PDB file of C-alpha atoms in Angstrom:
ATOM      1  CA  UNK A   5       0.023   0.027   0.003  1.00 64.00           C
ATOM      2  CA  UNK A   6       1.237   3.480  -0.797  1.00 68.00           C
ATOM      3  CA  UNK A   7       0.859   6.332   1.620  1.00 87.00           C
ATOM      4  CA  UNK A   8      -1.457   8.165  -0.757  1.00 94.00           C
ATOM      5  CA  UNK A   9      -5.033   8.303   0.302  1.00 95.00           C
ATOM      6  CA  UNK A  10      -8.062   9.553  -1.630  1.00 97.00           C
ATOM      7  CA  UNK A  11     -11.579  10.382  -0.565  1.00 96.00           C
ATOM      8  CA  UNK A  12     -14.299   9.598  -1.079  1.00 97.00           C
ATOM      9  CA  UNK A  13     -13.798   6.146  -2.736  1.00 96.00           C
ATOM     10  CA  UNK A  14     -17.100   6.357  -4.600  1.00 96.00           C
ATOM     11  CA  UNK A  15     -19.688   9.020  -5.282  1.00 96.00           C
ATOM     12  CA  UNK A  16     -22.657   9.688  -7.579  1.00 98.00           C
ATOM     13  CA  UNK A  17     -23.420  13.130  -8.811  1.00 98.00           C
ATOM     14  CA  UNK A  18     -26.039  14.614 -11.092  1.00 98.00           C
ATOM     15  CA  UNK A  19     -25.162  16.337 -14.407  1.00 98.00           C
ATOM     16  CA  UNK A  20     -24.507  20.009 -13.849  1.00 98.00           C
ATOM     17  CA  UNK A  21     -23.461  19.619 -10.198  1.00 98.00           C
ATOM     18  CA  UNK A  22     -20.012  20.301  -8.806  1.00 98.00           C
ATOM     19  CA  UNK A  23     -17.708  17.898  -7.058  1.00 98.00           C
ATOM     20  CA  UNK A  24     -14.556  18.035  -4.906  1.00 98.00           C
ATOM     21  CA  UNK A  25     -12.227  15.074  -4.623  1.00 98.00           C
ATOM     22  CA  UNK A  26      -9.414  14.984  -2.029  1.00 98.00           C
ATOM     23  CA  UNK A  27      -5.913  13.531  -1.958  1.00 97.00           C
ATOM     24  CA  UNK A  28      -3.458  13.195   0.875  1.00 95.00           C
ATOM     25  CA  UNK A  29       0.067  12.813  -0.478  1.00 91.00           C
ATOM     26  CA  UNK A  30       2.668  10.478   0.822  1.00 87.00           C
ATOM     27  CA  UNK A  31       4.726  11.794   3.702  1.00 84.00           C
ATOM     28  CA  UNK A  32       7.656  13.969   2.419  1.00 83.00           C
ATOM     29  CA  UNK A  33       6.199  14.357  -1.099  1.00 87.00           C
ATOM     30  CA  UNK A  34       5.579  17.888  -2.345  1.00 89.00           C
ATOM     31  CA  UNK A  35       4.068  17.196  -5.744  1.00 91.00           C
ATOM     32  CA  UNK A  36       0.533  15.901  -6.522  1.00 94.00           C
ATOM     33  CA  UNK A  37      -0.620  14.999 -10.041  1.00 95.00           C
ATOM     34  CA  UNK A  38      -4.219  14.166 -10.915  1.00 97.00           C
ATOM     35  CA  UNK A  39      -5.382  11.771 -13.594  1.00 97.00           C
ATOM     36  CA  UNK A  40      -8.681  10.747 -15.101  1.00 98.00           C
ATOM     37  CA  UNK A  41      -9.106   7.093 -16.012  1.00 96.00           C
ATOM     38  CA  UNK A  42     -12.105   6.250 -18.116  1.00 95.00           C
ATOM     39  CA  UNK A  43     -13.355   2.714 -18.109  1.00 92.00           C
ATOM     40  CA  UNK A  44     -10.961   0.476 -20.156  1.00 90.00           C
ATOM     41  CA  UNK A  45      -8.513   3.294 -20.759  1.00 93.00           C
ATOM     42  CA  UNK A  46      -5.203   4.442 -19.493  1.00 94.00           C
ATOM     43  CA  UNK A  47      -4.993   7.370 -17.059  1.00 96.00           C
ATOM     44  CA  UNK A  48      -4.929  10.802 -18.594  1.00 96.00           C
ATOM     45  CA  UNK A  49      -2.990  13.625 -16.970  1.00 96.00           C
ATOM     46  CA  UNK A  50      -5.221  16.433 -15.738  1.00 97.00           C
ATOM     47  CA  UNK A  51      -2.819  18.710 -13.942  1.00 96.00           C
ATOM     48  CA  UNK A  52      -0.017  18.802 -11.327  1.00 94.00           C
ATOM     49  CA  UNK A  53       0.554  20.896  -8.262  1.00 94.00           C
ATOM     50  CA  UNK A  54       4.026  21.561  -6.917  1.00 90.00           C
ATOM     51  CA  UNK A  55       4.497  23.538  -3.702  1.00 88.00           C
ATOM     52  CA  UNK A  56       0.967  24.882  -3.891  1.00 91.00           C
ATOM     53  CA  UNK A  57       1.205  26.155  -7.492  1.00 92.00           C
ATOM     54  CA  UNK A  58      -0.193  24.573 -10.680  1.00 93.00           C
ATOM     55  CA  UNK A  59       2.741  23.065 -12.498  1.00 91.00           C
ATOM     56  CA  UNK A  60       1.474  21.804 -15.829  1.00 91.00           C
ATOM     57  CA  UNK A  61      -1.924  20.909 -17.205  1.00 94.00           C
ATOM     58  CA  UNK A  62      -3.183  18.307 -19.659  1.00 93.00           C
ATOM     59  CA  UNK A  63      -5.926  18.751 -22.263  1.00 94.00           C
ATOM     60  CA  UNK A  64      -8.819  19.380 -19.799  1.00 97.00           C
ATOM     61  CA  UNK A  65     -11.199  22.374 -19.729  1.00 97.00           C
ATOM     62  CA  UNK A  66     -11.041  25.069 -17.072  1.00 96.00           C
ATOM     63  CA  UNK A  67     -14.035  23.567 -15.232  1.00 98.00           C
ATOM     64  CA  UNK A  68     -11.427  21.124 -13.873  1.00 98.00           C
ATOM     65  CA  UNK A  69      -9.492  23.016 -11.220  1.00 97.00           C
ATOM     66  CA  UNK A  70      -7.441  22.213  -8.199  1.00 96.00           C
ATOM     67  CA  UNK A  71      -5.717  23.339  -5.079  1.00 96.00           C
ATOM     68  CA  UNK A  72      -2.713  22.200  -3.045  1.00 96.00           C
ATOM     69  CA  UNK A  73      -2.439  23.017   0.588  1.00 94.00           C
ATOM     70  CA  UNK A  74       0.600  23.824   2.760  1.00 93.00           C
ATOM     71  CA  UNK A  75       0.706  20.195   3.977  1.00 91.00           C
ATOM     72  CA  UNK A  76       0.807  19.231   0.229  1.00 91.00           C
ATOM     73  CA  UNK A  77      -2.575  17.551   0.260  1.00 94.00           C
ATOM     74  CA  UNK A  78      -4.670  18.477  -2.745  1.00 97.00           C
ATOM     75  CA  UNK A  79      -8.185  18.872  -4.094  1.00 98.00           C
ATOM     76  CA  UNK A  80      -9.618  18.372  -7.541  1.00 98.00           C
ATOM     77  CA  UNK A  81     -12.764  20.383  -8.342  1.00 98.00           C
ATOM     78  CA  UNK A  82     -14.997  19.721 -11.296  1.00 98.00           C
ATOM     79  CA  UNK A  83     -17.769  22.198 -12.101  1.00 97.00           C
ATOM     80  CA  UNK A  84     -20.813  21.660 -14.344  1.00 98.00           C
ATOM     81  CA  UNK A  85     -20.452  17.903 -14.403  1.00 98.00           C
ATOM     82  CA  UNK A  86     -21.037  16.123 -17.668  1.00 98.00           C
ATOM     83  CA  UNK A  87     -21.913  12.454 -18.183  1.00 97.00           C
ATOM     84  CA  UNK A  88     -18.471  11.921 -19.773  1.00 97.00           C
ATOM     85  CA  UNK A  89     -16.832  12.998 -16.517  1.00 98.00           C
ATOM     86  CA  UNK A  90     -17.768   9.588 -15.131  1.00 98.00           C
ATOM     87  CA  UNK A  91     -14.397   7.928 -14.487  1.00 97.00           C
ATOM     88  CA  UNK A  92     -11.857   6.838 -11.913  1.00 97.00           C
ATOM     89  CA  UNK A  93      -9.939   9.834 -10.623  1.00 98.00           C
ATOM     90  CA  UNK A  94      -6.402   9.079  -9.487  1.00 97.00           C
ATOM     91  CA  UNK A  95      -3.917  11.223  -7.713  1.00 96.00           C
ATOM     92  CA  UNK A  96      -0.174  10.468  -7.602  1.00 94.00           C
ATOM     93  CA  UNK A  97       2.296  12.027  -5.252  1.00 91.00           C
ATOM     94  CA  UNK A  98       6.010  12.340  -5.855  1.00 86.00           C
ATOM     95  CA  UNK A  99       8.995  14.285  -4.669  1.00 83.00           C
ATOM     96  CA  UNK A 100       9.687  17.106  -7.121  1.00 74.00           C
ATOM     97  CA  UNK A 101      13.399  17.773  -7.290  1.00 69.00           C
ATOM     98  CA  UNK A 102      14.242  14.548  -5.567  1.00 60.00           C
ATOM     99  CA  UNK A 103      16.362  11.677  -6.793  1.00 61.00           C
ATOM    100  CA  UNK A 104      13.563   9.127  -6.396  1.00 61.00           C
ATOM    101  CA  UNK A 105      11.521   9.180  -9.558  1.00 65.00           C
ATOM    102  CA  UNK A 106       8.529   7.073  -8.651  1.00 80.00           C
ATOM    103  CA  UNK A 107       5.051   8.576  -8.553  1.00 86.00           C
ATOM    104  CA  UNK A 108       2.891   6.764  -6.004  1.00 90.00           C
ATOM    105  CA  UNK A 109      -0.848   6.440  -6.849  1.00 94.00           C
ATOM    106  CA  UNK A 110      -3.753   6.376  -4.549  1.00 95.00           C
ATOM    107  CA  UNK A 111      -6.612   3.911  -4.922  1.00 95.00           C
ATOM    108  CA  UNK A 112      -8.773   6.429  -6.798  1.00 96.00           C
ATOM    109  CA  UNK A 113     -12.233   7.958  -6.486  1.00 97.00           C
ATOM    110  CA  UNK A 114     -14.871   6.432  -8.674  1.00 97.00           C
ATOM    111  CA  UNK A 115     -17.158   9.243  -9.903  1.00 98.00           C
ATOM    112  CA  UNK A 116     -20.466   8.439 -11.565  1.00 98.00           C
ATOM    113  CA  UNK A 117     -22.398  11.271 -13.210  1.00 98.00           C
ATOM    114  CA  UNK A 118     -26.059  10.487 -13.824  1.00 97.00           C
TER     115      UNK A 118
ATOM    116  CA  UNK B  13       2.989  13.807 -30.603  1.00 52.00           C
ATOM    117  CA  UNK B  14       2.141  12.892 -27.040  1.00 63.00           C
ATOM    118  CA  UNK B  15       0.681   9.432 -27.672  1.00 90.00           C
ATOM    119  CA  UNK B  16       1.885   6.127 -26.341  1.00 96.00           C
ATOM    120  CA  UNK B  17       0.421   3.172 -28.182  1.00 96.00           C
ATOM    121  CA  UNK B  18       0.139  -0.090 -26.402  1.00 97.00           C
ATOM    122  CA  UNK B  19      -0.651  -3.630 -27.696  1.00 96.00           C
ATOM    123  CA  UNK B  20      -2.185  -6.086 -27.370  1.00 97.00           C
ATOM    124  CA  UNK B  21      -5.389  -4.875 -25.631  1.00 96.00           C
ATOM    125  CA  UNK B  22      -5.816  -8.221 -23.896  1.00 97.00           C
ATOM    126  CA  UNK B  23      -3.524 -11.262 -23.443  1.00 97.00           C
ATOM    127  CA  UNK B  24      -4.152 -14.788 -22.206  1.00 98.00           C
ATOM    128  CA  UNK B  25      -1.188 -16.901 -21.128  1.00 98.00           C
ATOM    129  CA  UNK B  26      -0.768 -20.253 -19.490  1.00 98.00           C
ATOM    130  CA  UNK B  27       0.992 -20.501 -16.110  1.00 97.00           C
ATOM    131  CA  UNK B  28       4.693 -20.627 -16.708  1.00 97.00           C
ATOM    132  CA  UNK B  29       4.504 -18.985 -20.032  1.00 97.00           C
ATOM    133  CA  UNK B  30       5.971 -15.660 -21.201  1.00 98.00           C
ATOM    134  CA  UNK B  31       3.800 -12.543 -21.414  1.00 98.00           C
ATOM    135  CA  UNK B  32       4.918  -9.833 -23.832  1.00 98.00           C
ATOM    136  CA  UNK B  33       3.325  -6.403 -23.996  1.00 98.00           C
ATOM    137  CA  UNK B  34       4.543  -3.773 -26.509  1.00 98.00           C
ATOM    138  CA  UNK B  35       4.504   0.028 -26.585  1.00 98.00           C
ATOM    139  CA  UNK B  36       5.503   2.650 -29.074  1.00 98.00           C
ATOM    140  CA  UNK B  37       5.903   6.353 -28.501  1.00 97.00           C
ATOM    141  CA  UNK B  38       6.151   9.381 -30.726  1.00 94.00           C
ATOM    142  CA  UNK B  39       7.648  12.183 -28.609  1.00 92.00           C
ATOM    143  CA  UNK B  40      11.469  11.902 -28.869  1.00 91.00           C
ATOM    144  CA  UNK B  41      11.772  14.065 -25.742  1.00 90.00           C
ATOM    145  CA  UNK B  42      10.537  11.185 -23.618  1.00 92.00           C
ATOM    146  CA  UNK B  43      13.328   9.638 -21.664  1.00 89.00           C
ATOM    147  CA  UNK B  44      11.787   7.818 -18.769  1.00 91.00           C
ATOM    148  CA  UNK B  45       9.618   4.735 -19.485  1.00 94.00           C
ATOM    149  CA  UNK B  46       7.840   3.074 -16.483  1.00 94.00           C
ATOM    150  CA  UNK B  47       5.436   0.139 -16.453  1.00 96.00           C
ATOM    151  CA  UNK B  48       2.545   0.116 -14.086  1.00 96.00           C
ATOM    152  CA  UNK B  49       0.473  -2.793 -12.820  1.00 97.00           C
ATOM    153  CA  UNK B  50      -3.139  -2.237 -11.751  1.00 96.00           C
ATOM    154  CA  UNK B  51      -5.385  -4.610  -9.956  1.00 95.00           C
ATOM    155  CA  UNK B  52      -9.176  -4.090  -9.906  1.00 91.00           C
ATOM    156  CA  UNK B  53     -10.137  -1.403  -7.360  1.00 87.00           C
ATOM    157  CA  UNK B  54      -6.587  -0.307  -6.925  1.00 90.00           C
ATOM    158  CA  UNK B  55      -4.403   2.516  -8.252  1.00 93.00           C
ATOM    159  CA  UNK B  56      -1.518   1.769 -10.599  1.00 95.00           C
ATOM    160  CA  UNK B  57       1.689   0.576  -8.910  1.00 94.00           C
ATOM    161  CA  UNK B  58       5.121   0.973 -10.433  1.00 92.00           C
ATOM    162  CA  UNK B  59       6.531  -2.352 -11.612  1.00 94.00           C
ATOM    163  CA  UNK B  60       9.773  -1.454 -13.385  1.00 94.00           C
ATOM    164  CA  UNK B  61      11.186   1.499 -15.345  1.00 93.00           C
ATOM    165  CA  UNK B  62      13.901   2.157 -17.856  1.00 93.00           C
ATOM    166  CA  UNK B  63      15.931   5.080 -19.224  1.00 91.00           C
ATOM    167  CA  UNK B  64      17.036   5.089 -22.879  1.00 88.00           C
ATOM    168  CA  UNK B  65      20.705   4.766 -22.005  1.00 89.00           C
ATOM    169  CA  UNK B  66      20.291   1.009 -21.656  1.00 91.00           C
ATOM    170  CA  UNK B  67      18.572  -1.407 -24.001  1.00 93.00           C
ATOM    171  CA  UNK B  68      17.349  -3.844 -21.354  1.00 96.00           C
ATOM    172  CA  UNK B  69      16.517  -3.890 -17.625  1.00 96.00           C
ATOM    173  CA  UNK B  70      15.616  -6.913 -15.598  1.00 96.00           C
ATOM    174  CA  UNK B  71      14.047  -7.188 -12.179  1.00 95.00           C
ATOM    175  CA  UNK B  72      13.183 -10.649 -11.128  1.00 96.00           C
ATOM    176  CA  UNK B  73      10.677 -12.118 -13.654  1.00 97.00           C
ATOM    177  CA  UNK B  74      10.083  -8.716 -15.301  1.00 97.00           C
ATOM    178  CA  UNK B  75      12.220  -7.358 -18.106  1.00 97.00           C
ATOM    179  CA  UNK B  76      11.910  -4.205 -20.166  1.00 96.00           C
ATOM    180  CA  UNK B  77      13.515  -4.103 -23.630  1.00 96.00           C
ATOM    181  CA  UNK B  78      14.052  -0.749 -25.153  1.00 95.00           C
ATOM    182  CA  UNK B  79      14.700   0.172 -28.855  1.00 94.00           C
ATOM    183  CA  UNK B  80      15.448   3.854 -29.093  1.00 93.00           C
ATOM    184  CA  UNK B  81      15.747   4.057 -32.905  1.00 93.00           C
ATOM    185  CA  UNK B  82      12.355   2.355 -33.328  1.00 95.00           C
ATOM    186  CA  UNK B  83      10.839   4.354 -30.433  1.00 95.00           C
ATOM    187  CA  UNK B  84       9.481   1.124 -29.008  1.00 96.00           C
ATOM    188  CA  UNK B  85       9.705  -0.669 -25.683  1.00 97.00           C
ATOM    189  CA  UNK B  86       8.263  -3.837 -24.294  1.00 98.00           C
ATOM    190  CA  UNK B  87       7.600  -5.696 -21.058  1.00 98.00           C
ATOM    191  CA  UNK B  88       8.365  -9.396 -20.784  1.00 98.00           C
ATOM    192  CA  UNK B  89       6.986 -11.358 -17.830  1.00 98.00           C
ATOM    193  CA  UNK B  90       8.803 -14.723 -17.506  1.00 98.00           C
ATOM    194  CA  UNK B  91       7.231 -17.681 -15.792  1.00 98.00           C
ATOM    195  CA  UNK B  92       3.866 -15.934 -15.698  1.00 98.00           C
ATOM    196  CA  UNK B  93       1.732 -16.736 -12.602  1.00 97.00           C
ATOM    197  CA  UNK B  94      -1.960 -16.417 -11.972  1.00 97.00           C
ATOM    198  CA  UNK B  95      -1.190 -13.703  -9.448  1.00 97.00           C
ATOM    199  CA  UNK B  96       0.198 -11.615 -12.387  1.00 97.00           C
ATOM    200  CA  UNK B  97      -3.290 -11.333 -13.770  1.00 98.00           C
ATOM    201  CA  UNK B  98      -3.934  -7.611 -13.865  1.00 97.00           C
ATOM    202  CA  UNK B  99      -3.949  -4.598 -16.200  1.00 97.00           C
ATOM    203  CA  UNK B 100      -0.513  -3.387 -17.331  1.00 98.00           C
ATOM    204  CA  UNK B 101       0.184   0.160 -18.521  1.00 97.00           C
ATOM    205  CA  UNK B 102       3.255   1.436 -20.159  1.00 97.00           C
ATOM    206  CA  UNK B 103       3.944   5.106 -19.714  1.00 96.00           C
ATOM    207  CA  UNK B 104       6.427   7.759 -20.733  1.00 94.00           C
ATOM    208  CA  UNK B 105       7.608  11.154 -19.560  1.00 91.00           C
ATOM    209  CA  UNK B 106      10.578  13.430 -19.579  1.00 87.00           C
ATOM    210  CA  UNK B 107      12.821  12.589 -16.661  1.00 80.00           C
ATOM    211  CA  UNK B 108      13.708  15.033 -13.942  1.00 76.00           C
ATOM    212  CA  UNK B 109      12.254  17.268 -11.294  1.00 75.00           C
ATOM    213  CA  UNK B 110       8.520  17.240 -11.230  1.00 76.00           C
ATOM    214  CA  UNK B 111       8.146  15.592 -14.570  1.00 77.00           C
ATOM    215  CA  UNK B 112       8.042  12.129 -13.114  1.00 74.00           C
ATOM    216  CA  UNK B 113       4.455  12.823 -12.136  1.00 79.00           C
ATOM    217  CA  UNK B 114       3.435  13.959 -15.609  1.00 88.00           C
ATOM    218  CA  UNK B 115       3.024  10.589 -17.262  1.00 92.00           C
ATOM    219  CA  UNK B 116       1.566   9.760 -20.642  1.00 95.00           C
ATOM    220  CA  UNK B 117       0.002   6.316 -20.448  1.00 96.00           C
ATOM    221  CA  UNK B 118      -0.760   3.662 -22.970  1.00 97.00           C
ATOM    222  CA  UNK B 119      -4.247   2.222 -23.279  1.00 96.00           C
ATOM    223  CA  UNK B 120      -3.518  -0.782 -21.082  1.00 97.00           C
ATOM    224  CA  UNK B 121      -3.255  -4.532 -21.537  1.00 98.00           C
ATOM    225  CA  UNK B 122      -5.506  -6.928 -19.575  1.00 98.00           C
ATOM    226  CA  UNK B 123      -3.361  -9.979 -18.749  1.00 98.00           C
ATOM    227  CA  UNK B 124      -4.972 -13.205 -17.737  1.00 98.00           C
ATOM    228  CA  UNK B 125      -2.767 -16.094 -16.633  1.00 98.00           C
ATOM    229  CA  UNK B 126      -4.573 -19.387 -16.530  1.00 96.00           C
ATOM    230  CA  UNK B 127      -3.463 -21.982 -13.918  1.00 92.00           C
TER     231      UNK B 127
END
């Protein structure tokens, strides 16, 4: 088990609503990356936060936004939910600037939009 | 430019056999190539990774072969076991700093190892 925890594990939202997903990074890690994994697909990079600043973004619209807190935990917010937003959302923590390359993934949050 | 293409989509192997999964990338800036293993209900876990300065890396039953000129890399699982049944993802990124967290993943291969 990694030290990355995500909450909640599952949730169901209605189209048009807003959702906040949370991620606690592994101890000592200062970087959190968020991914969207649609059913049967590989994870797709949404964005990354490094020392509380957004540090790179994938091909996702602005209604996907995030935050990183001083303790390096992070939130992913999605506004105006669409049916296609239904997916497993993964966060990965890593040590930016460190010599250890590995990004550790949490177990994910399964979001269903109805 | 950013794609990583993975094949096959699914693979069935008998216990003790060799499982081979292939990936190809387009972005020549990529220089760190990890493989992840994902079990149902879990997040991906790093299995093994390679940098392009070597053509092969072996860890236990898992071997990555890398062909820089062809922009291809593959995962070989020797002596495949039923416990290896999972989804495998290749990935790629530019090594260094915070880039290790910005991975481009392949589409995944569902491996089933029959006893």
